[in-house]
Amino acid sequence: MSLNKNNLTLIFFTLCITLVSGQVEEQRDSILTQDLDEVVVTATRTVRQLSSLPLPVTLIPKTQLEQTGVTRLNEILNEQTGIIMTPDATVGGGEGVQIQGIASDYVLVLIDGVPVVGRSSGNLDLSRFAIGNIKQIEVVKGPSSSLFGSEALGGVINIITEKPSTEKISGQLSHRMATFNHHNSNFSINQRKEDFGYSFFVDRLSTDGYDLASGDVGQTVNPFDNYTLSGRLFYDASKKLDFFVSGRFFHQDFDIAPSTSMEQDWNLLVRANHDPSPKTNVQYELYYTNYITDEESLDLLTDEVLLSNDFNQKLFRPEVRFNQKFGENTLTLGVGGNLETLQRNLFADNVSFFSQYVFSQYDFTPPEGLNVIAGLRFDNHSEYNSQFSPKLSARYEISPSLAVKGSVGSGFKAPDFRQLYLDFTNASGGGYSVFGKEVEAQGIRQLQENGEISNLAVNPSLLGERLNAESSVGYNLGLTLKWGKLTTDVNLFRNDFTNLIDTQILASKTNGQNVFGYINRERVYTQGLETDIKFNGIKNLNLSGGYQLLFAYDKDQEDSLDQGEVFAREPETLQTVRLERSQYFGPENRSRHTFNFKVFYEIPKWDANANLRVVYRSKFGLTDRNGNKLLDDFDNSFVDGYSLVNLSLGKTLFKHYQLQLGANNLLDFRGNNPLALQDNEVLINPGIQLFTRLNITF
Amino acid sequence: MEAPQTGGQGQPIGGPFTKFSFETGAVTDSETDWDIAFRGTSIAVNGGTATGTNEEPARNGNAGATIQNGIFSDITNAAGLSFDQDAAGSFAVPAGSGEGWYNYNPATFTVTPIPGRILVFRTHDGKFAKIEIVSYYRDAPAEPDAFSDESRVYTFDYVYNPNEGETALE
């Protein structure tokens, strides 16, 4: 059952011809049924039709996940408008998701509505999440703390798993091979029988990793293997009461002998859904999750332990939600608590938090054509000041083909464990120290007693003063225009951040190094425009394009520039020059322009499909290199704009066998990292990755 | 100008400071007629008291230092500035990356002068001078390499007003 290569070329060729000639054929109207399918739950925590929502929401359906042949969450998100996976500024760091120019630290990630934990320096590694047994991925852009609390500033990503629907046992077994000795196998099985249903999923991924910097020791991504196991049970006790239990386990080992690095994540969710009357719905939810990393770096020659980092985070969260319908209107009330603990060897003691919250939302349609959603949440916390998070959004349908929508909402992010409790002195890196807010006073006192402090940079009475949550207000104003088979969405956004937590120098040490602490300081904004255009006027062909224009700046840096207090050194002459506002590039890792273009084509008579996706991002900077604390024209740290082209071809054989072939980064873009040391080359991307996948469904 | 030091990296820092006199515009061995002195990234002034570090010179003048933010040529007068002196546990020119005159980049291990930081000094005998440190590496390379370029070698621009009682620095 090998697939002839010429045949594949032909498929693609046909696709191009179709595109060029742009022939329009009559077809039955399938848009209506598609739209009805497209319901999301993340925007309101109730089931809502995507097209009727007053908020910017991106929906990634199952067909897109399947046809693109992606295996991990980060890969598919990177192809969506306004969503970028950004490399960490440091070589070898992970990738973070950026939405509306807002970094990964401020994006909440959920599976079936409950949050995943386990961030490294604020960054949640989305390659941990296998794409399998997923119904769809929903991304709500802009702040949603009025419903979800902490971390929902830039947006919320919700992975919705699939429910079994057939009496017959169904499932799938697949294996995918790709460049870098990538092997990914998975198996799933689902069944729904009367009032009982189950779904199980197993996934294994291993790869040799790759290296972007050939000049140094070690690899950028080390070889690893990981396993994901998940199981879900569904039970309808009666017409009015059903239960849902879900468990997920993830384990990953890096092969970096003699050092070790392990990551493990598991979660358990129990949910009861009760409908005492057709208009009333109550959901009771218990959620527990545990994230562990154990790392130990050994010296290759002496086996001496250079760095040991053990991290064990637990979250327990009970929540109750109540929905009451009044005609077309829905009232939502919720109450819950978060009990979090963290054991980490870089912290003086084990730490735990307890926070409680209540939220409410009213979703109503005052006159016909207008929909208003008003929400408010209150979070009470033991370690930082309490938060009120309101949000108001509205959509008005001017005509069936034109609607306007707008929202204003607030978001916040609680200071994390690191910012509160870190107690770290880097022995190998020269001996600097970092203290979290809750331990800084004691830490400084200890260092003073040891005679290690040469100069205190802050007023000692201010040490240990409480941190505020980082917060934002987000504004979105958009238009949806339907014109025949063409749908256009345009959204203007602005996010104002205050109280961002930055590091500050608390003191200098007698060894010449500094002691760092955390402070609420930075004020940043991101604003711009995002637009999505979809066209499905050609039979079996879906075309879509997206563009985001982004301006992101630090307000305090802008003020300093206006006052002429920022300088740079001309690299050749070493002359100092005063910087103008126009020479300020904005925060690191922000591209002014990002663009995507996608073609999905189905060929029913061959039972085949093909798709081509192009993602472009314009120039961005990695870090300040000339010591003036901002990215400017004199910093030699800019990566030129580049495109990634991904291609995937699929064909079904004998009804149950799907064969897929493709290439990610088809044009073999590699790029050049400007931070590479002299005479070294560091790449931006490891280059073309070919893959093939065989999937057997039953 | 070389400013060697011994120790560091967890070892006790030592070695004599390299003393500089604005009046002669040169390095000096004089115990009294010096204004500022360099060792590694530390800058001492001949005013105040000993900081307590090893092998530091005795202070016997009335020198002081202050850090101004600006273009070298824009800092035209020392009038109205308040000057700090060395004291037990602290230099008048603050030590530490980002605080005084330099940034230390832990990724490339380089020390680079913070652009726009101008050090204004009152000399040991009450006259005024300003300096801008341009490089910490021999021959002031545009992009110093911490492994191949020799460090603890200062290149700086300075303006000294030798006239008693005058504060102008142009």
Short mmCIF file of N, CA, C and O in Angstrom, two decimals, chain A residues 513-596:
data_model
loop_
_atom_site.label_atom_id
_atom_site.label_comp_id
_atom_site.label_asym_id
_atom_site.label_seq_id
_atom_site.Cartn_x
_atom_site.Cartn_y
_atom_site.Cartn_z
N GLN A 513 29.43 41.00 43.19
CA GLN A 513 28.15 40.59 42.58
C GLN A 513 27.00 41.29 43.28
O GLN A 513 27.19 41.94 44.31
N ASN A 514 25.80 41.12 42.71
CA ASN A 514 24.64 41.79 43.27
C ASN A 514 23.69 40.81 43.96
O ASN A 514 23.70 39.62 43.70
N VAL A 515 22.85 41.38 44.79
CA VAL A 515 21.71 40.65 45.35
C VAL A 515 20.47 41.22 44.67
O VAL A 515 20.26 42.43 44.68
N PHE A 516 19.69 40.35 44.07
CA PHE A 516 18.50 40.79 43.35
C PHE A 516 17.24 40.46 44.12
O PHE A 516 17.16 39.45 44.82
N GLY A 517 16.25 41.32 43.96
CA GLY A 517 14.93 41.05 44.52
C GLY A 517 13.89 41.41 43.47
O GLY A 517 14.23 41.76 42.34
N TYR A 518 12.63 41.32 43.85
CA TYR A 518 11.55 41.60 42.90
C TYR A 518 10.79 42.85 43.30
O TYR A 518 10.66 43.16 44.47
N ILE A 519 10.29 43.55 42.30
CA ILE A 519 9.56 44.79 42.57
C ILE A 519 8.47 44.97 41.50
O ILE A 519 8.65 44.58 40.35
N ASN A 520 7.33 45.54 41.91
CA ASN A 520 6.30 45.95 40.93
C ASN A 520 6.78 47.22 40.30
O ASN A 520 6.95 48.22 40.98
N ARG A 521 6.99 47.24 39.01
CA ARG A 521 7.57 48.44 38.45
C ARG A 521 7.05 48.76 37.06
O ARG A 521 6.63 49.85 36.78
N GLU A 522 7.11 47.78 36.20
CA GLU A 522 6.97 48.12 34.79
C GLU A 522 5.55 48.37 34.35
O GLU A 522 4.61 47.76 34.84
N ARG A 523 5.43 49.30 33.43
CA ARG A 523 4.16 49.58 32.78
C ARG A 523 4.37 49.40 31.29
O ARG A 523 5.24 50.03 30.70
N VAL A 524 3.61 48.52 30.70
CA VAL A 524 3.83 48.13 29.32
C VAL A 524 2.50 48.17 28.59
O VAL A 524 1.45 48.00 29.21
N TYR A 525 2.51 48.45 27.32
CA TYR A 525 1.27 48.27 26.56
C TYR A 525 1.54 47.52 25.27
O TYR A 525 2.66 47.53 24.75
N THR A 526 0.51 46.83 24.81
CA THR A 526 0.57 46.22 23.48
C THR A 526 -0.70 46.67 22.77
O THR A 526 -1.76 46.74 23.38
N GLN A 527 -0.59 47.01 21.51
CA GLN A 527 -1.79 47.36 20.77
C GLN A 527 -1.58 47.01 19.31
O GLN A 527 -0.45 46.85 18.85
N GLY A 528 -2.69 46.87 18.62
CA GLY A 528 -2.55 46.53 17.22
C GLY A 528 -3.86 46.08 16.62
O GLY A 528 -4.94 46.36 17.15
N LEU A 529 -3.72 45.37 15.55
CA LEU A 529 -4.86 44.96 14.76
C LEU A 529 -4.65 43.52 14.33
O LEU A 529 -3.54 43.13 13.98
N GLU A 530 -5.71 42.72 14.42
CA GLU A 530 -5.60 41.38 13.86
C GLU A 530 -6.77 41.16 12.91
O GLU A 530 -7.87 41.64 13.14
N THR A 531 -6.47 40.48 11.84
CA THR A 531 -7.55 40.23 10.89
C THR A 531 -7.45 38.82 10.34
O THR A 531 -6.36 38.28 10.16
N ASP A 532 -8.62 38.23 10.17
CA ASP A 532 -8.71 36.88 9.62
C ASP A 532 -9.65 36.90 8.44
O ASP A 532 -10.75 37.44 8.53
N ILE A 533 -9.23 36.31 7.35
CA ILE A 533 -10.09 36.23 6.18
C ILE A 533 -10.22 34.77 5.79
O ILE A 533 -9.22 34.06 5.67
N LYS A 534 -11.46 34.32 5.65
CA LYS A 534 -11.69 32.92 5.25
C LYS A 534 -12.53 32.91 3.98
O LYS A 534 -13.48 33.67 3.85
N PHE A 535 -12.16 32.02 3.11
CA PHE A 535 -12.92 31.90 1.86
C PHE A 535 -13.14 30.42 1.56
O PHE A 535 -12.20 29.64 1.50
N ASN A 536 -14.40 30.03 1.45
CA ASN A 536 -14.65 28.64 1.09
C ASN A 536 -15.64 28.56 -0.07
O ASN A 536 -16.55 27.76 -0.08
N GLY A 537 -15.42 29.42 -1.05
CA GLY A 537 -16.30 29.47 -2.20
C GLY A 537 -15.94 28.48 -3.30
O GLY A 537 -16.63 28.37 -4.29
N ILE A 538 -14.83 27.79 -3.13
CA ILE A 538 -14.45 26.79 -4.13
C ILE A 538 -14.63 25.42 -3.50
O ILE A 538 -14.21 25.20 -2.36
N LYS A 539 -15.25 24.57 -4.24
CA LYS A 539 -15.58 23.25 -3.71
C LYS A 539 -14.35 22.54 -3.15
O LYS A 539 -13.31 22.48 -3.81
N ASN A 540 -14.48 22.02 -1.97
CA ASN A 540 -13.43 21.23 -1.31
C ASN A 540 -12.17 22.01 -0.97
O ASN A 540 -11.17 21.43 -0.58
N LEU A 541 -12.25 23.30 -1.15
CA LEU A 541 -11.06 24.09 -0.88
C LEU A 541 -11.36 25.13 0.20
O LEU A 541 -12.35 25.84 0.12
N ASN A 542 -10.55 25.19 1.20
CA ASN A 542 -10.66 26.21 2.23
C ASN A 542 -9.42 27.06 2.23
O ASN A 542 -8.31 26.56 2.38
N LEU A 543 -9.64 28.34 2.03
CA LEU A 543 -8.52 29.27 2.02
C LEU A 543 -8.66 30.18 3.23
O LEU A 543 -9.76 30.64 3.52
N SER A 544 -7.58 30.44 3.89
CA SER A 544 -7.65 31.43 4.96
C SER A 544 -6.34 32.17 5.09
O SER A 544 -5.27 31.64 4.76
N GLY A 545 -6.46 33.39 5.52
CA GLY A 545 -5.27 34.20 5.72
C GLY A 545 -5.44 35.02 6.99
O GLY A 545 -6.56 35.35 7.38
N GLY A 546 -4.36 35.32 7.64
CA GLY A 546 -4.43 36.12 8.86
C GLY A 546 -3.25 37.04 8.96
O GLY A 546 -2.17 36.76 8.42
N TYR A 547 -3.48 38.16 9.62
CA TYR A 547 -2.41 39.14 9.76
C TYR A 547 -2.54 39.80 11.12
O TYR A 547 -3.65 40.07 11.59
N GLN A 548 -1.43 40.05 11.76
CA GLN A 548 -1.44 40.85 12.99
C GLN A 548 -0.41 41.97 12.90
O GLN A 548 0.75 41.72 12.55
N LEU A 549 -0.88 43.16 13.23
CA LEU A 549 0.02 44.31 13.33
C LEU A 549 0.17 44.59 14.82
O LEU A 549 -0.82 44.65 15.54
N LEU A 550 1.40 44.72 15.27
CA LEU A 550 1.61 44.83 16.71
C LEU A 550 2.56 45.97 17.06
O LEU A 550 3.62 46.12 16.47
N PHE A 551 2.15 46.75 18.06
CA PHE A 551 3.03 47.74 18.66
C PHE A 551 3.09 47.44 20.15
O PHE A 551 2.06 47.43 20.80
N ALA A 552 4.26 47.18 20.64
CA ALA A 552 4.39 46.90 22.07
C ALA A 552 5.54 47.74 22.61
O ALA A 552 6.62 47.77 22.02
N TYR A 553 5.29 48.43 23.70
CA TYR A 553 6.34 49.26 24.29
C TYR A 553 6.22 49.31 25.81
O TYR A 553 5.14 49.12 26.37
N ASP A 554 7.33 49.62 26.43
CA ASP A 554 7.37 49.86 27.85
C ASP A 554 7.17 51.37 28.05
O ASP A 554 7.92 52.18 27.52
N LYS A 555 6.14 51.73 28.81
CA LYS A 555 5.82 53.16 28.97
C LYS A 555 6.92 53.92 29.70
O LYS A 555 7.18 55.09 29.39
N ASP A 556 7.53 53.29 30.68
CA ASP A 556 8.58 54.00 31.42
C ASP A 556 9.80 54.24 30.55
O ASP A 556 10.45 55.27 30.66
N GLN A 557 10.08 53.28 29.68
CA GLN A 557 11.19 53.48 28.75
C GLN A 557 10.88 54.62 27.80
O GLN A 557 11.75 55.43 27.48
N GLU A 558 9.62 54.69 27.36
CA GLU A 558 9.22 55.79 26.48
C GLU A 558 9.39 57.14 27.17
O GLU A 558 9.85 58.11 26.58
N ASP A 559 9.01 57.18 28.46
CA ASP A 559 9.17 58.42 29.22
C ASP A 559 10.64 58.81 29.32
O ASP A 559 11.00 59.97 29.13
N SER A 560 11.49 57.83 29.63
CA SER A 560 12.93 58.12 29.74
C SER A 560 13.49 58.62 28.42
O SER A 560 14.31 59.53 28.39
N LEU A 561 13.02 58.02 27.34
CA LEU A 561 13.48 58.46 26.02
C LEU A 561 13.04 59.90 25.75
O LEU A 561 13.80 60.71 25.25
N ASP A 562 11.78 60.20 26.11
CA ASP A 562 11.27 61.54 25.89
C ASP A 562 12.08 62.56 26.69
O ASP A 562 12.25 63.70 26.27
N GLN A 563 12.55 62.13 27.86
CA GLN A 563 13.33 63.05 28.68
C GLN A 563 14.81 63.02 28.33
O GLN A 563 15.63 63.65 29.01
N GLY A 564 15.15 62.27 27.31
CA GLY A 564 16.54 62.25 26.85
C GLY A 564 17.50 61.57 27.80
O GLY A 564 18.66 61.94 27.90
N GLU A 565 17.00 60.57 28.55
CA GLU A 565 17.84 59.92 29.55
C GLU A 565 18.38 58.57 29.12
O GLU A 565 18.89 57.81 29.93
N VAL A 566 18.18 58.23 27.85
CA VAL A 566 18.65 56.92 27.39
C VAL A 566 19.75 57.11 26.34
O VAL A 566 19.61 57.91 25.42
N PHE A 567 20.80 56.36 26.53
CA PHE A 567 21.98 56.53 25.68
C PHE A 567 22.43 55.20 25.11
O PHE A 567 22.10 54.14 25.64
N ALA A 568 23.16 55.31 24.04
CA ALA A 568 23.78 54.11 23.47
C ALA A 568 25.16 54.52 22.98
O ALA A 568 25.47 55.70 22.86
N ARG A 569 25.97 53.51 22.71
CA ARG A 569 27.31 53.79 22.23
C ARG A 569 27.38 53.39 20.78
O ARG A 569 26.99 52.29 20.41
N GLU A 570 27.83 54.29 19.96
CA GLU A 570 28.05 53.99 18.55
C GLU A 570 29.07 52.85 18.50
O GLU A 570 30.16 52.98 19.04
N PRO A 571 28.73 51.73 17.88
CA PRO A 571 29.60 50.55 18.04
C PRO A 571 31.02 50.73 17.51
O PRO A 571 31.96 50.19 18.08
N GLU A 572 31.19 51.49 16.45
CA GLU A 572 32.53 51.62 15.88
C GLU A 572 33.36 52.67 16.61
O GLU A 572 34.47 52.41 17.05
N THR A 573 32.78 53.86 16.74
CA THR A 573 33.56 54.97 17.31
C THR A 573 33.54 54.96 18.84
O THR A 573 34.29 55.69 19.48
N LEU A 574 32.62 54.18 19.44
CA LEU A 574 32.40 54.15 20.88
C LEU A 574 31.94 55.51 21.43
O LEU A 574 32.04 55.78 22.60
N GLN A 575 31.44 56.35 20.53
CA GLN A 575 30.86 57.63 20.93
C GLN A 575 29.50 57.38 21.56
O GLN A 575 28.72 56.57 21.07
N THR A 576 29.20 58.10 22.62
CA THR A 576 27.88 57.97 23.24
C THR A 576 26.89 58.88 22.52
O THR A 576 27.21 60.03 22.24
N VAL A 577 25.73 58.33 22.23
CA VAL A 577 24.68 59.14 21.59
C VAL A 577 23.40 59.04 22.41
O VAL A 577 23.15 58.05 23.08
N ARG A 578 22.61 60.10 22.33
CA ARG A 578 21.32 60.12 23.02
C ARG A 578 20.29 59.50 22.09
O ARG A 578 20.21 59.87 20.93
N LEU A 579 19.50 58.56 22.61
CA LEU A 579 18.54 57.85 21.74
C LEU A 579 17.24 58.63 21.59
O LEU A 579 16.76 59.24 22.54
N GLU A 580 16.68 58.54 20.41
CA GLU A 580 15.36 59.09 20.11
C GLU A 580 14.33 57.99 20.33
O GLU A 580 14.64 56.80 20.28
N ARG A 581 13.10 58.42 20.50
CA ARG A 581 12.00 57.47 20.68
C ARG A 581 11.91 56.50 19.49
O ARG A 581 11.62 55.33 19.65
N SER A 582 12.19 57.02 18.30
CA SER A 582 12.04 56.19 17.10
C SER A 582 13.11 55.10 17.02
O SER A 582 12.99 54.17 16.23
N GLN A 583 14.15 55.22 17.85
CA GLN A 583 15.20 54.20 17.83
C GLN A 583 14.91 53.07 18.81
O GLN A 583 15.67 52.12 18.90
N TYR A 584 13.81 53.20 19.55
CA TYR A 584 13.42 52.18 20.53
C TYR A 584 12.57 51.14 19.81
O TYR A 584 11.56 51.48 19.21
N PHE A 585 12.96 49.89 19.90
CA PHE A 585 12.28 48.84 19.14
C PHE A 585 11.12 48.21 19.90
O PHE A 585 10.24 47.60 19.32
N GLY A 586 11.08 48.34 21.20
CA GLY A 586 10.03 47.68 21.98
C GLY A 586 10.58 46.45 22.66
O GLY A 586 11.75 46.13 22.53
N PRO A 587 9.75 45.74 23.42
CA PRO A 587 10.24 44.57 24.17
C PRO A 587 10.77 43.48 23.24
O PRO A 587 10.44 43.44 22.06
N GLU A 588 11.57 42.63 23.80
CA GLU A 588 12.17 41.55 23.02
C GLU A 588 11.11 40.60 22.47
O GLU A 588 10.02 40.47 23.03
N ASN A 589 11.47 39.98 21.38
CA ASN A 589 10.64 38.92 20.81
C ASN A 589 9.31 39.36 20.21
O ASN A 589 8.43 38.53 20.01
N ARG A 590 9.15 40.65 19.97
CA ARG A 590 7.90 41.12 19.34
C ARG A 590 8.19 41.45 17.89
O ARG A 590 9.06 42.26 17.60
N SER A 591 7.39 40.87 17.01
CA SER A 591 7.47 41.19 15.59
C SER A 591 6.35 42.16 15.26
O SER A 591 5.22 41.97 15.70
N ARG A 592 6.65 43.19 14.51
CA ARG A 592 5.63 44.15 14.13
C ARG A 592 4.55 43.48 13.27
O ARG A 592 3.36 43.69 13.46
N HIS A 593 4.97 42.64 12.33
CA HIS A 593 4.02 42.02 11.42
C HIS A 593 4.10 40.50 11.53
O HIS A 593 5.19 39.94 11.48
N THR A 594 2.96 39.87 11.67
CA THR A 594 2.93 38.42 11.52
C THR A 594 1.78 38.08 10.58
O THR A 594 0.77 38.79 10.53
N PHE A 595 1.97 37.01 9.88
CA PHE A 595 1.10 36.74 8.76
C PHE A 595 0.98 35.22 8.59
O PHE A 595 1.95 34.50 8.81
N ASN A 596 -0.19 34.74 8.27
CA ASN A 596 -0.30 33.32 7.93
C ASN A 596 -1.25 33.13 6.76
O ASN A 596 -2.16 33.93 6.53
#
